[in-house]
Short mmCIF file of C-alpha atoms and ligand atoms in Angstrom, two decimals:
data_model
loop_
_atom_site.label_atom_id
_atom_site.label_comp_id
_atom_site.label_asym_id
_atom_site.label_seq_id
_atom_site.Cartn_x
_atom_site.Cartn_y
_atom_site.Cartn_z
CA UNK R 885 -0.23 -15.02 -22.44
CA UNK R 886 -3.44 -14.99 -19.78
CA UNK R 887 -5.89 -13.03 -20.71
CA UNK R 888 -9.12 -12.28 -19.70
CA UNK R 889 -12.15 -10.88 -21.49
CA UNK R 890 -16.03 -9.32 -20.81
CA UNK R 891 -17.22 -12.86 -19.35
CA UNK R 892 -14.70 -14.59 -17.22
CA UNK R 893 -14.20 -17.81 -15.43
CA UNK R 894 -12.09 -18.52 -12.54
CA UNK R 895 -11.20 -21.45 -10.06
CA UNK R 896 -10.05 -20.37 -6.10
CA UNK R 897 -9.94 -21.58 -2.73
CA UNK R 898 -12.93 -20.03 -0.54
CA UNK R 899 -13.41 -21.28 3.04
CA UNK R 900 -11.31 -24.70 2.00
CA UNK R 901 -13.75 -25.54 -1.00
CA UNK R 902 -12.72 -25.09 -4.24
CA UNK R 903 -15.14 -22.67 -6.17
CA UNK R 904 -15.72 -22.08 -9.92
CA UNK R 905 -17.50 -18.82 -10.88
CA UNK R 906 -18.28 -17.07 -13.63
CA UNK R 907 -18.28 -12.77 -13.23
CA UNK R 908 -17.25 -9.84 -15.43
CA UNK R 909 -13.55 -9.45 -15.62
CA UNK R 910 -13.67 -5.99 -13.66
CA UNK R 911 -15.48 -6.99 -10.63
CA UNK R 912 -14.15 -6.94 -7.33
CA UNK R 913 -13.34 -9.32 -4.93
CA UNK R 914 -15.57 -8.32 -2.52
CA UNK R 915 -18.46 -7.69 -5.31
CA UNK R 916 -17.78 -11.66 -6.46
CA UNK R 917 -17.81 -13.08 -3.34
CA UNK R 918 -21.45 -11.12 -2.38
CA UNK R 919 -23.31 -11.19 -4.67
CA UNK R 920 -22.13 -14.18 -7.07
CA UNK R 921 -21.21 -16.71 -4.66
CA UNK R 922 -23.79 -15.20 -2.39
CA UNK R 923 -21.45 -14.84 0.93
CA UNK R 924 -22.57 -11.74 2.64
CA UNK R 925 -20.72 -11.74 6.05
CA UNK R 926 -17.88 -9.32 4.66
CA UNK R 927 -19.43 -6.11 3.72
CA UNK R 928 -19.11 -3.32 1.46
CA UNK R 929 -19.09 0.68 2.97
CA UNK R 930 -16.75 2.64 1.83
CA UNK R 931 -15.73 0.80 -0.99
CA UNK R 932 -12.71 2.98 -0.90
CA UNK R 933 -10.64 1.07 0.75
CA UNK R 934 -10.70 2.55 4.16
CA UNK R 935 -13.26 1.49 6.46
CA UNK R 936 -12.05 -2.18 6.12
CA UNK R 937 -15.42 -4.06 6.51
CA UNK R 938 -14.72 -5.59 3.50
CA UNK R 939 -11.33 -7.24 5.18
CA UNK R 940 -10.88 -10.88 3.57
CA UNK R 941 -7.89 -13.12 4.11
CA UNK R 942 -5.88 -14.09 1.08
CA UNK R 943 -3.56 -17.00 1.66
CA UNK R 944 -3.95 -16.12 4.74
CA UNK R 945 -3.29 -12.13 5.14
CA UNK R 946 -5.81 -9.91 5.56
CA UNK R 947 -6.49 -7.83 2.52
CA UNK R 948 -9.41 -4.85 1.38
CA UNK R 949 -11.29 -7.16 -1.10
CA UNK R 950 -13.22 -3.99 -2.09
CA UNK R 951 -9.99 -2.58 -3.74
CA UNK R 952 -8.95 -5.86 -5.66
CA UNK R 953 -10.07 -7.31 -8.75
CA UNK R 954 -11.46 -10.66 -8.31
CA UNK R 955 -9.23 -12.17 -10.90
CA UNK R 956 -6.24 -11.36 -8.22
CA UNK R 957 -7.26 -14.41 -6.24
CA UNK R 958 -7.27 -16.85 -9.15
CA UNK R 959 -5.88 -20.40 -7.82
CA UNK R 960 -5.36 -18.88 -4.70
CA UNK R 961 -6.96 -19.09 -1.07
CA UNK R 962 -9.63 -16.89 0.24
CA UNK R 963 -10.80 -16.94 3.52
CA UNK R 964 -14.02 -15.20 4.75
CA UNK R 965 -16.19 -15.31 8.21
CA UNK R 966 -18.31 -17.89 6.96
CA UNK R 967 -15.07 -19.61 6.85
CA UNK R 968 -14.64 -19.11 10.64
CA UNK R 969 -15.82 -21.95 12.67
CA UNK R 970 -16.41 -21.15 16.71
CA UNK R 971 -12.67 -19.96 16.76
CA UNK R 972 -11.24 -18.21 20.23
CA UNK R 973 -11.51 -14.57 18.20
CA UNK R 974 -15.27 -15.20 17.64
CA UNK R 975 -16.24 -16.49 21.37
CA UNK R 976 -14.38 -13.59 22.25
CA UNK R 977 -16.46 -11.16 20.53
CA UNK R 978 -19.32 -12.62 21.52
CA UNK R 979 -18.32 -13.19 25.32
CA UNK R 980 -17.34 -8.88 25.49
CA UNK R 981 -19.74 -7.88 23.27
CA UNK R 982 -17.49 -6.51 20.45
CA UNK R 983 -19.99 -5.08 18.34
CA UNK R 984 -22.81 -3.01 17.93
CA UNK R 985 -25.00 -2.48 15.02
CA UNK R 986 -22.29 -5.34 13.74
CA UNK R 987 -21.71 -3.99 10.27
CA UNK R 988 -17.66 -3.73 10.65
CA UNK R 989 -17.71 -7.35 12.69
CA UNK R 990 -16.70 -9.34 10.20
CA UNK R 991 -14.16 -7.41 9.26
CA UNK R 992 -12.60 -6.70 12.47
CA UNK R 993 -12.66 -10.48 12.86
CA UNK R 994 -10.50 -11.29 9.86
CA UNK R 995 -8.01 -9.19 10.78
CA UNK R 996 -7.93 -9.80 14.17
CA UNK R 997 -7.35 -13.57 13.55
CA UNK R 998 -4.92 -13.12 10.98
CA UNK R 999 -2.93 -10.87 13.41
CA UNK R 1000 -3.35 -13.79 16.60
CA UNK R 1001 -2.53 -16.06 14.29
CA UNK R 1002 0.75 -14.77 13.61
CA UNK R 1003 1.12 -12.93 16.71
CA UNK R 1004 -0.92 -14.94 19.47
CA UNK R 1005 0.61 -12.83 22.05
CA UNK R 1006 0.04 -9.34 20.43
CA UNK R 1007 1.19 -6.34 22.39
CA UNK R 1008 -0.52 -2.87 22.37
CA UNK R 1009 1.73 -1.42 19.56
CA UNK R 1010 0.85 -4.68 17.16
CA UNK R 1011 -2.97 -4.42 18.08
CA UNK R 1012 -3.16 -0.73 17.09
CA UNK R 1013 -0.84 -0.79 13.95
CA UNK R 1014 -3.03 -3.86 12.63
CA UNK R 1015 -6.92 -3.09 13.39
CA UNK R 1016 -6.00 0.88 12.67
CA UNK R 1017 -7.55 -1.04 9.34
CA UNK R 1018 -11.40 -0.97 10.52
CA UNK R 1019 -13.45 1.55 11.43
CA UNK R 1020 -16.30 1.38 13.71
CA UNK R 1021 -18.72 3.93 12.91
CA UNK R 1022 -20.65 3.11 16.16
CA UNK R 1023 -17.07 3.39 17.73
CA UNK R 1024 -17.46 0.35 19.94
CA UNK R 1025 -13.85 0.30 20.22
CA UNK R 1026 -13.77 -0.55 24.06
CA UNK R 1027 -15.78 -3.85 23.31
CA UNK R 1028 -13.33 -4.86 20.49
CA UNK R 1029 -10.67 -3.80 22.33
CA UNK R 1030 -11.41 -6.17 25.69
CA UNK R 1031 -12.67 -8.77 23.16
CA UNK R 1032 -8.84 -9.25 21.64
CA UNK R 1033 -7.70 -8.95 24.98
CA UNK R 1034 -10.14 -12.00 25.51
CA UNK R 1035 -9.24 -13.63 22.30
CA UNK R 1036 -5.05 -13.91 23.99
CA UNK R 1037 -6.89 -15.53 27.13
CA UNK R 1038 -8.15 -18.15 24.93
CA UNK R 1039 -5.60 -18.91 22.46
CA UNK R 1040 -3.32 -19.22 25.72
CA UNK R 1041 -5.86 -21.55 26.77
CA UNK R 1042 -5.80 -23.62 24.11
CA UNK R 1043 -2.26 -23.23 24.03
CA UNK R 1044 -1.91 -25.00 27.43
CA UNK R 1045 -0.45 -22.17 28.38
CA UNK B 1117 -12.51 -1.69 -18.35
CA UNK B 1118 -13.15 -5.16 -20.13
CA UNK B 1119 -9.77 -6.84 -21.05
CA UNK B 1120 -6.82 -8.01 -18.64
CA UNK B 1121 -3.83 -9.06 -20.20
CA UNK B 1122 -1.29 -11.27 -17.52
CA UNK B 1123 1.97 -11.19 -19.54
CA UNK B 1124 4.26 -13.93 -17.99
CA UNK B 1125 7.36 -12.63 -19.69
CA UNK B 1126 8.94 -9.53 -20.78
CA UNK B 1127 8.18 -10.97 -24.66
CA UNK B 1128 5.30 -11.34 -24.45
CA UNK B 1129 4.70 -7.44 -22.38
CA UNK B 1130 6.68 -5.93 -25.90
CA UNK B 1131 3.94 -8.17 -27.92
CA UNK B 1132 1.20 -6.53 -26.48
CA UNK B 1133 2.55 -2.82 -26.33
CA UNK B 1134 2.67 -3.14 -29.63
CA UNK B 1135 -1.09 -3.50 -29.66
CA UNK B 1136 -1.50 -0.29 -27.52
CA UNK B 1137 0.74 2.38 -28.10
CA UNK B 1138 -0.68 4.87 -26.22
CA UNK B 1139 -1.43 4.27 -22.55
CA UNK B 1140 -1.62 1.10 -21.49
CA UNK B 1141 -2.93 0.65 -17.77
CA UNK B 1142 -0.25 -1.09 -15.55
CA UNK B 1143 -2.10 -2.99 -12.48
CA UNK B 1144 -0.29 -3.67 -10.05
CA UNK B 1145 -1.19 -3.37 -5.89
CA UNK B 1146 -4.74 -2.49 -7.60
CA UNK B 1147 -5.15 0.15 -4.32
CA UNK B 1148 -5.54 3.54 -6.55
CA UNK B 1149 -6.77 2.29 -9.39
CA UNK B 1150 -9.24 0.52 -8.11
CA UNK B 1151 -11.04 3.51 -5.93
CA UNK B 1152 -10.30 5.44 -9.21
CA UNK B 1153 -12.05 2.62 -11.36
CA UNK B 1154 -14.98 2.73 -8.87
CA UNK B 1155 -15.38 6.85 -9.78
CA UNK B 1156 -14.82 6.18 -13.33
CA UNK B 1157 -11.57 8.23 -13.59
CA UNK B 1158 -10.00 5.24 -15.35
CA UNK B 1159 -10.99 5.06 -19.02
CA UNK B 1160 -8.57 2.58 -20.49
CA UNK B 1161 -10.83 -0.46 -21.31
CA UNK B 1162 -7.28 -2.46 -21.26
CA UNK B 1163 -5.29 -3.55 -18.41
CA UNK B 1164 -2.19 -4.99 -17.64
CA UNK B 1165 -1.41 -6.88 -14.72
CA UNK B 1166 2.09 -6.91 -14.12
CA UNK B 1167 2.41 -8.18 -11.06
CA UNK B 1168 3.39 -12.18 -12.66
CA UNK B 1169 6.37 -10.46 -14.85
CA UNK B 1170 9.71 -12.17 -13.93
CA UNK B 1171 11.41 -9.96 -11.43
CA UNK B 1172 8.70 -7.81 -9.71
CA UNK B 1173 8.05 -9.62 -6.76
CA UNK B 1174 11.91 -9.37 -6.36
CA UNK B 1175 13.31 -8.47 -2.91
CA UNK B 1176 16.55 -9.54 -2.31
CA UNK B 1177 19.79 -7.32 -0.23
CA UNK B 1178 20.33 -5.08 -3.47
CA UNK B 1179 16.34 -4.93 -4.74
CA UNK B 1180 13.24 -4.51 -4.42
CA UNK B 1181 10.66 -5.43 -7.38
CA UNK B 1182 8.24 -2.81 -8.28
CA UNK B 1183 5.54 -5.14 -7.00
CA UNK B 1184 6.81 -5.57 -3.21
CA UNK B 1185 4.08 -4.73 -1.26
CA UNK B 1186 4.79 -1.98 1.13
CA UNK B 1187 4.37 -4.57 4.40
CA UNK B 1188 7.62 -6.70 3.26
CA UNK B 1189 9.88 -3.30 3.23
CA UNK B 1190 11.55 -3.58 6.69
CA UNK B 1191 14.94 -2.81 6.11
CA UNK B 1192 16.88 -0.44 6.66
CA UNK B 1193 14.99 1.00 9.91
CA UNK B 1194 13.67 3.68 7.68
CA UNK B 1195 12.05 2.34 4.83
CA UNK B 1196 10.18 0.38 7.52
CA UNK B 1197 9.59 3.93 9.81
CA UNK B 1198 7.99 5.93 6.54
CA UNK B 1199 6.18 2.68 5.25
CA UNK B 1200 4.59 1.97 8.27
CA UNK B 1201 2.39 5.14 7.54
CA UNK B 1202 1.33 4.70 4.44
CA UNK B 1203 -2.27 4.02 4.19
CA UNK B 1204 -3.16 1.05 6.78
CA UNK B 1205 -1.63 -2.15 7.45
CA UNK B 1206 -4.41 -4.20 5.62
CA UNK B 1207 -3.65 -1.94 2.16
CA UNK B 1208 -0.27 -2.48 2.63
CA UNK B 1209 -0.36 -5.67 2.30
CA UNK B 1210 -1.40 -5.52 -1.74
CA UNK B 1211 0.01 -1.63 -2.12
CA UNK B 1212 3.05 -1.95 -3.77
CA UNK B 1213 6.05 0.05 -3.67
CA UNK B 1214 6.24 0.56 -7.44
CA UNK B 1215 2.05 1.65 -7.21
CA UNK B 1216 3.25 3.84 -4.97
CA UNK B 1217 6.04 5.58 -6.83
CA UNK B 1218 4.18 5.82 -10.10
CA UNK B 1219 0.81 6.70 -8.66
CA UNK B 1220 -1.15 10.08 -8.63
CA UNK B 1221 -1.91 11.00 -5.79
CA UNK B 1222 0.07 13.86 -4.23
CA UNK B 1223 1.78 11.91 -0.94
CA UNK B 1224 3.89 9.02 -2.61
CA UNK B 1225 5.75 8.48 0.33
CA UNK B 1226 7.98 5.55 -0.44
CA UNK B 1227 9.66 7.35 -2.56
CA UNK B 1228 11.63 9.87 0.06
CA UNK B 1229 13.67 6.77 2.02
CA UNK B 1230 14.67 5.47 -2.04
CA UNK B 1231 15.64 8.96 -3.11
CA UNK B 1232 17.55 9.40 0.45
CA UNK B 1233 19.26 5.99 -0.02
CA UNK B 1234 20.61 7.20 -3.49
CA UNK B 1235 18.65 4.29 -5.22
CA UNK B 1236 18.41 3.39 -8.71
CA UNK B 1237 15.57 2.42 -11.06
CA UNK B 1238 15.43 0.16 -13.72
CA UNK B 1239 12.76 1.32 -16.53
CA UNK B 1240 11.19 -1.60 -18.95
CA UNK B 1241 11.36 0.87 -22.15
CA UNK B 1242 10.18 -0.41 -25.56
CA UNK B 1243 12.06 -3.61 -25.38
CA UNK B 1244 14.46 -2.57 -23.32
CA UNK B 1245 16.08 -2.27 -19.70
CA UNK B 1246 17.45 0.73 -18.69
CA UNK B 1247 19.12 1.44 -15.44
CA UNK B 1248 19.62 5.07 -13.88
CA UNK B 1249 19.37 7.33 -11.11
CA UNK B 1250 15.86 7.49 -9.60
CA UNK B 1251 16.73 10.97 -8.88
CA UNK B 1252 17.41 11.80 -12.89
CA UNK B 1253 13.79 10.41 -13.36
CA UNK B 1254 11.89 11.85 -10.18
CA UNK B 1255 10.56 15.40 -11.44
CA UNK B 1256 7.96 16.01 -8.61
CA UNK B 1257 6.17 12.78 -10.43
CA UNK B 1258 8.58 9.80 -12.16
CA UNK B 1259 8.31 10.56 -15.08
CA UNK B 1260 7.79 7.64 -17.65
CA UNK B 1261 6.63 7.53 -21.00
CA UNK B 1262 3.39 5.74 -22.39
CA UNK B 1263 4.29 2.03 -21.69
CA UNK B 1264 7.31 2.91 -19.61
CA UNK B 1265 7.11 0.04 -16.59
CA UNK B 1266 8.72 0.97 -13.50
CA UNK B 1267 10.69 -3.24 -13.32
CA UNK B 1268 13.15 -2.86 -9.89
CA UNK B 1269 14.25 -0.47 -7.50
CA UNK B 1270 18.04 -0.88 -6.76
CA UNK B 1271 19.53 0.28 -3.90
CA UNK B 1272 22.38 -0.03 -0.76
CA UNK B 1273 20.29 -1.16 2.27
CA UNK B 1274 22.96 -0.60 4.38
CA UNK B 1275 21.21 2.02 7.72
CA UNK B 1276 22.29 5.36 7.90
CA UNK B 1277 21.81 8.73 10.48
CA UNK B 1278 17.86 9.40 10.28
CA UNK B 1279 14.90 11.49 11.72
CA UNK B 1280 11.24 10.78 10.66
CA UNK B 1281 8.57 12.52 11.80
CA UNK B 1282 4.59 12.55 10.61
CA UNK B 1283 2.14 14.83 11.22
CA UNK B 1284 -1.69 13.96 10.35
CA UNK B 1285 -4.35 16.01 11.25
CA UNK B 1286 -7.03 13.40 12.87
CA UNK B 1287 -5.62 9.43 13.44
CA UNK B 1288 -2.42 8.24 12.64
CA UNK B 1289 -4.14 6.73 9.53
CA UNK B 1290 -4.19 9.68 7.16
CA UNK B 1291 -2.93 11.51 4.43
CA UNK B 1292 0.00 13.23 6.02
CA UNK B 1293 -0.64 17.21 6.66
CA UNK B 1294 3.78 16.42 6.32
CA UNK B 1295 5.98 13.63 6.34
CA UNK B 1296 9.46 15.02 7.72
CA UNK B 1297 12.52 12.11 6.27
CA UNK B 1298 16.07 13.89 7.15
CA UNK B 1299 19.02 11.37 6.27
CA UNK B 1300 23.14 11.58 6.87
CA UNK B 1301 24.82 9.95 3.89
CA UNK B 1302 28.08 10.93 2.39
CA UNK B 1303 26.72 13.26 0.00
CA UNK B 1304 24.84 15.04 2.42
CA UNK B 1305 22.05 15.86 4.51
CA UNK B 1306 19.10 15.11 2.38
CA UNK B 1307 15.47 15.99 3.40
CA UNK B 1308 12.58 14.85 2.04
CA UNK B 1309 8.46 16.02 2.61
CA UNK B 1310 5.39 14.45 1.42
CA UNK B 1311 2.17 16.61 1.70
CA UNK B 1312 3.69 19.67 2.85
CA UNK B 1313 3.50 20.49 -1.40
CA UNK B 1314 1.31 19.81 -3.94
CA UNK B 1315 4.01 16.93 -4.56
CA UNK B 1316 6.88 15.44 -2.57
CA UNK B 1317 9.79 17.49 -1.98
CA UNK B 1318 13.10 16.81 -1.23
CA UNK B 1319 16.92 18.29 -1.33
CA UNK B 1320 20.54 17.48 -0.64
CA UNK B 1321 22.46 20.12 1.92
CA UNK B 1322 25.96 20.24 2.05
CA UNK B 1323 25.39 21.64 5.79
CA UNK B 1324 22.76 21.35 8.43
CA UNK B 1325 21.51 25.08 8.12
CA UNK B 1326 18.40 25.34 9.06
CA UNK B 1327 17.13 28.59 7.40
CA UNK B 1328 18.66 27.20 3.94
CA UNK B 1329 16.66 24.05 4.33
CA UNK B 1330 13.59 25.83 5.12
CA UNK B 1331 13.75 28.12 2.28
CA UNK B 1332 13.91 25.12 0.07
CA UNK B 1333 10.79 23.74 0.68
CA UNK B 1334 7.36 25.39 -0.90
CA UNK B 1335 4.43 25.00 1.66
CA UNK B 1336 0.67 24.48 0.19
CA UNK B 1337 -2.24 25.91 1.88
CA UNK B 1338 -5.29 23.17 1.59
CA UNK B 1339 -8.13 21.68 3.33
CA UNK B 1340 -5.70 19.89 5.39
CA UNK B 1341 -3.91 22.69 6.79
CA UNK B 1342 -2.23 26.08 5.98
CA UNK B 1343 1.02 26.95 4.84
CA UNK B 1344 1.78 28.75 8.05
CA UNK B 1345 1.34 25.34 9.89
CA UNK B 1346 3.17 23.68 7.90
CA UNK B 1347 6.07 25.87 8.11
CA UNK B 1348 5.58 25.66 11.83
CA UNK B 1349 6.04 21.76 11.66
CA UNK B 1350 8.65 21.97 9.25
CA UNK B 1351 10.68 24.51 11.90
CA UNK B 1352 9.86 22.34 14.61
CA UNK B 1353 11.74 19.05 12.79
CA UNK B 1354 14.46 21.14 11.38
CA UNK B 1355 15.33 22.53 14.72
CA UNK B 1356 15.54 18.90 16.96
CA UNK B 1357 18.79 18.97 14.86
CA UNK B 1358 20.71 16.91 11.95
CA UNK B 1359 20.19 13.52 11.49
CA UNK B 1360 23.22 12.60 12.98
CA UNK B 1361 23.16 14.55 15.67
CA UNK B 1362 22.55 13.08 18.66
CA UNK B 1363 19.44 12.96 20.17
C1 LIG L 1833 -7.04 3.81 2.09
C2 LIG L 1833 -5.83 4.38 1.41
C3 LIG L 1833 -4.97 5.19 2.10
C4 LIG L 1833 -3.83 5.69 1.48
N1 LIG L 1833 -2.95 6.43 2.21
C5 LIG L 1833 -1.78 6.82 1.66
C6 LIG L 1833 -0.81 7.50 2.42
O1 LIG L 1833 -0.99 7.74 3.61
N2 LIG L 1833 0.35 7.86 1.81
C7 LIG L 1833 0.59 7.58 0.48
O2 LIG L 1833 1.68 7.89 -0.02
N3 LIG L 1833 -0.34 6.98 -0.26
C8 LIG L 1833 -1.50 6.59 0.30
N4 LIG L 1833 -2.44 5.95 -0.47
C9 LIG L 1833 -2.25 5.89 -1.91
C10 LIG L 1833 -1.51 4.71 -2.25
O3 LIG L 1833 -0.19 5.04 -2.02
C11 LIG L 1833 -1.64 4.35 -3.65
O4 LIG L 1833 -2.99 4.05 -3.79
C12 LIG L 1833 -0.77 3.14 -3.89
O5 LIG L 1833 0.54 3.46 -3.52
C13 LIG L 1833 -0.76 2.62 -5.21
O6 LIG L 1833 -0.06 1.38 -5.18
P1 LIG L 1833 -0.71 0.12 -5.88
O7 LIG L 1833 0.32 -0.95 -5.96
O8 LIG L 1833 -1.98 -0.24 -5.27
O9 LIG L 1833 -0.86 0.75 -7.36
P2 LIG L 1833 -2.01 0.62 -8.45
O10 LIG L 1833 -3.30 1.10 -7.94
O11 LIG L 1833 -1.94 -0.73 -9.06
O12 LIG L 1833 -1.40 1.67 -9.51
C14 LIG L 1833 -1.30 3.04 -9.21
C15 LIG L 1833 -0.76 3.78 -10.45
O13 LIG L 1833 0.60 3.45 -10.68
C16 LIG L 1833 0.79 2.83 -11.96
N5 LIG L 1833 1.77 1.77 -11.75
C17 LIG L 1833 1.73 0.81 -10.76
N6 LIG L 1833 2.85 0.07 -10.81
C18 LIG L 1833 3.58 0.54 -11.85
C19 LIG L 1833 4.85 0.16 -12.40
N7 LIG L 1833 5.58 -0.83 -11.90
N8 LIG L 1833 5.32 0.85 -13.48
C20 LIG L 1833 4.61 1.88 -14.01
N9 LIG L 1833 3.40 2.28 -13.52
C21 LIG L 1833 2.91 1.61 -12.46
C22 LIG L 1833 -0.58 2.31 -12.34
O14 LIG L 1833 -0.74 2.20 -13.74
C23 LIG L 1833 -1.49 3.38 -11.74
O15 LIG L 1833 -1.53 4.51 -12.57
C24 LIG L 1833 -3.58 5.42 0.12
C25 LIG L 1833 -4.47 4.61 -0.59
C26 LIG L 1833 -5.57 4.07 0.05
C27 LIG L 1833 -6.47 3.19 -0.74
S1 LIG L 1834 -15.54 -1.40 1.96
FE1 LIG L 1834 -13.49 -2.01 1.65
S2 LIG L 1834 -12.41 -0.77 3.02
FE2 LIG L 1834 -14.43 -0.01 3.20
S1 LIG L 1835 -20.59 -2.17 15.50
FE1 LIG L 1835 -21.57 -0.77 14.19
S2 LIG L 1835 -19.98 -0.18 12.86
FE2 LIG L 1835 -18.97 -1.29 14.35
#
């Protein structure tokens, strides 16, 4: 049987590299990821799982890493903003200005490209239902919310669309 | 906490029980233990993930593995219209629907469409498997044993007559002030509330009377809202009419 104890050790996917690190067995995702590996782009707020700054992709679906134990991702892939390189979701925030003070960006990203990724074409209803998941608490939702609009424009785009 | 066990068979889970006999921690979706954890209202030191256990991640046309997450129950329509609610879409993607059942938090709302649908549970039980009515278990919590694991969920998917209604008091991402599920089967009428009560509520009606349904159902009065407003919303469901009425 696995088993872990005090002092683990665990192999996973971040960003495309594989990583080895070494953390107690009850941290968090989101706790391993900071301030082991040293990746700070997702944050930690609530920590409770509803503010959703925290939002990481596992194998590709956005999940609260704040409310997992790290060990959940052994062998598997983990994606965070660093991970991100100039895609359509980031020019987009950029180009409409979809932040603020820019402490739930990171987080609105990942789910916001998880969501175009498997729903380039996103209507209203599938917008709302997936980034009711982040808060912004300097409610810059009108930026975020021309920035996806944005995000479509460019994934057409690319799409040749 | 500084020990987790990841039994890969149900051999090895009896092994370890054996180890623990009074209350192991089952992890599972991670979602309520883990904001407990964080508050240090979880004192077991030991936990068990079960979530690599043969079986759990089982969803096929006749069950659903305790550790489904919430976001892969789409069928029928209304497993898909009460799950949609349940915390946010990001959660649901690791909350699963056997978390859900077992956990302790007043709302539990998966478990209104399985009790409507007539569905059956099987318990892992000191060795064993043991198969019954989710209803003979469901005592305003399920109520399981120390090392009890909540294995599948078994149920006919097939849709029936429904109404669903949820009423929050801020976004649609909240605790629900209630959760209205009325369902047609053969047996019945049944309706079902989450957060109108201290715990869910539900009952089977012969007929769609509306004042007997009513008087079924205990309202709570907390910082969410009073009894008399939940009453209110309650009358309002009850009187758009029976499930299979039309609308
Ligand atoms: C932000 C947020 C919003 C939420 N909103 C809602 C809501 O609107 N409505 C609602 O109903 N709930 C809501 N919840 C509560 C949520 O339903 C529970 O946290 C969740 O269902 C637990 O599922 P899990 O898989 O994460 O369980 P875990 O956290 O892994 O476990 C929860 C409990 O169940 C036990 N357990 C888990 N699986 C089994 C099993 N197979 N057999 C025996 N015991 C088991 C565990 O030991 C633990 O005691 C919310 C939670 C969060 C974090
Ligand atoms: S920090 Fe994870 S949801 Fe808020
Ligand atoms: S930009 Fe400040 S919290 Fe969203």
């Amino acid at each position: 049987m696995k088993q872990y104890e005090d002092h683990v050790q665990m192999e996973f996917r971040l960003n495309g590299e594989t990583v080895f690190v070494r953390f107690d067995v009850d941290e968090t995702l989101l706790h391993v990821v900071r301030n082991r590996i040293g990746l700070k782009g997702q944050k930690g707020s609530c920590l409770n799982g509803d503010c959703g700054a925290c939002t990481m992709l596992l194998d590709g679906v956005p999940v609260k890493s704040c409310l997992m134990l790290a060990l959940d991702v052994e062998g598997r892939d983990v994606t965070t903003i660093e991970g991100l390189k100039d895609t359509p979701v980031q020019q987009a925030f950029i180009e409409k200005q979809g932040f603020q003070c820019g402490y739930c960006t990171a987080g609105f990203i990942m789910n916001a490209q998880a969501m175009l990724e498997t729903h380039p074409e996103a209507d209203e209803a599938i917008t709302n239902n997936w980034l009711a998941s982040n808060i912004c608490r300097c409610t810059g939702y009108e930026g975020i919310t021309e920035a996806i609009k944005r995000a479509k424009e460019l994934i057409a785009d690319e799409m040749g669309k | 906490m500084n020990k987790l066990y990841r039994p890969q068979t149900f051999e090895e889970l009896t092994e370890l029980l054996k180890d623990y006999p009074d209350k192991p921690l089952f992890y599972s979706g991670g979602t309520e233990i883990m904001a407990d954890y964080r508050l240090r209202k979880i004192k077991q030191a030991a936990w068990i993930d079960i979530k690599q256990l043969p079986g759990m991640i089982e969803l096929s046309d006749d069950t659903i593995g305790a550790c489904v997450p919430l976001n892969e129950l789409i069928s029928p329509r209304m497993f898909y219209d009460v799950g949609q609610f349940v915390a946010d879409r990001t959660v649901r993607n690791h909350l699963t629907i056997g978390g859900n059942v077992c956990g302790k938090l007043p709302f539990r709302e998966a478990v209104l469409p399985l009790l409507a649908m007539e569905a059956e549970v099987t318990i892992f039980s000191e060795g064993e498997m043991i198969r019954q009515r989710l209803e003979d278990r469901f005592d305003k919590f399920l109520r399981l044993e120390p090392g009890e694991l909540v294995y599948q969920f078994h149920l006919d998917r097939s849709e029936r007559p429904y109404r669903h209604n949820r009423y929050t008091t801020s976004s649609v991402v909240d605790y629900p002030l209630m959760t209205y599920l009325a369902v047609k089967a053969d047996r019945g009428y049944f309706v079902g509330l989450s957060g109108y009560g201290s715990v869910p509520q539900y009952g089977w009606f012969d007929e769609w009377k509306q004042d007997d349904i009513f008087n079924h159902f205990q309202a709570v009065t907390n910082d969410r809202g009073s009894s008399a407003y939940r009453e209110k919303l309650l009358r309002i469901e009850l009187a758009k009419g029976a499930p299979d009425e039309a609308v």
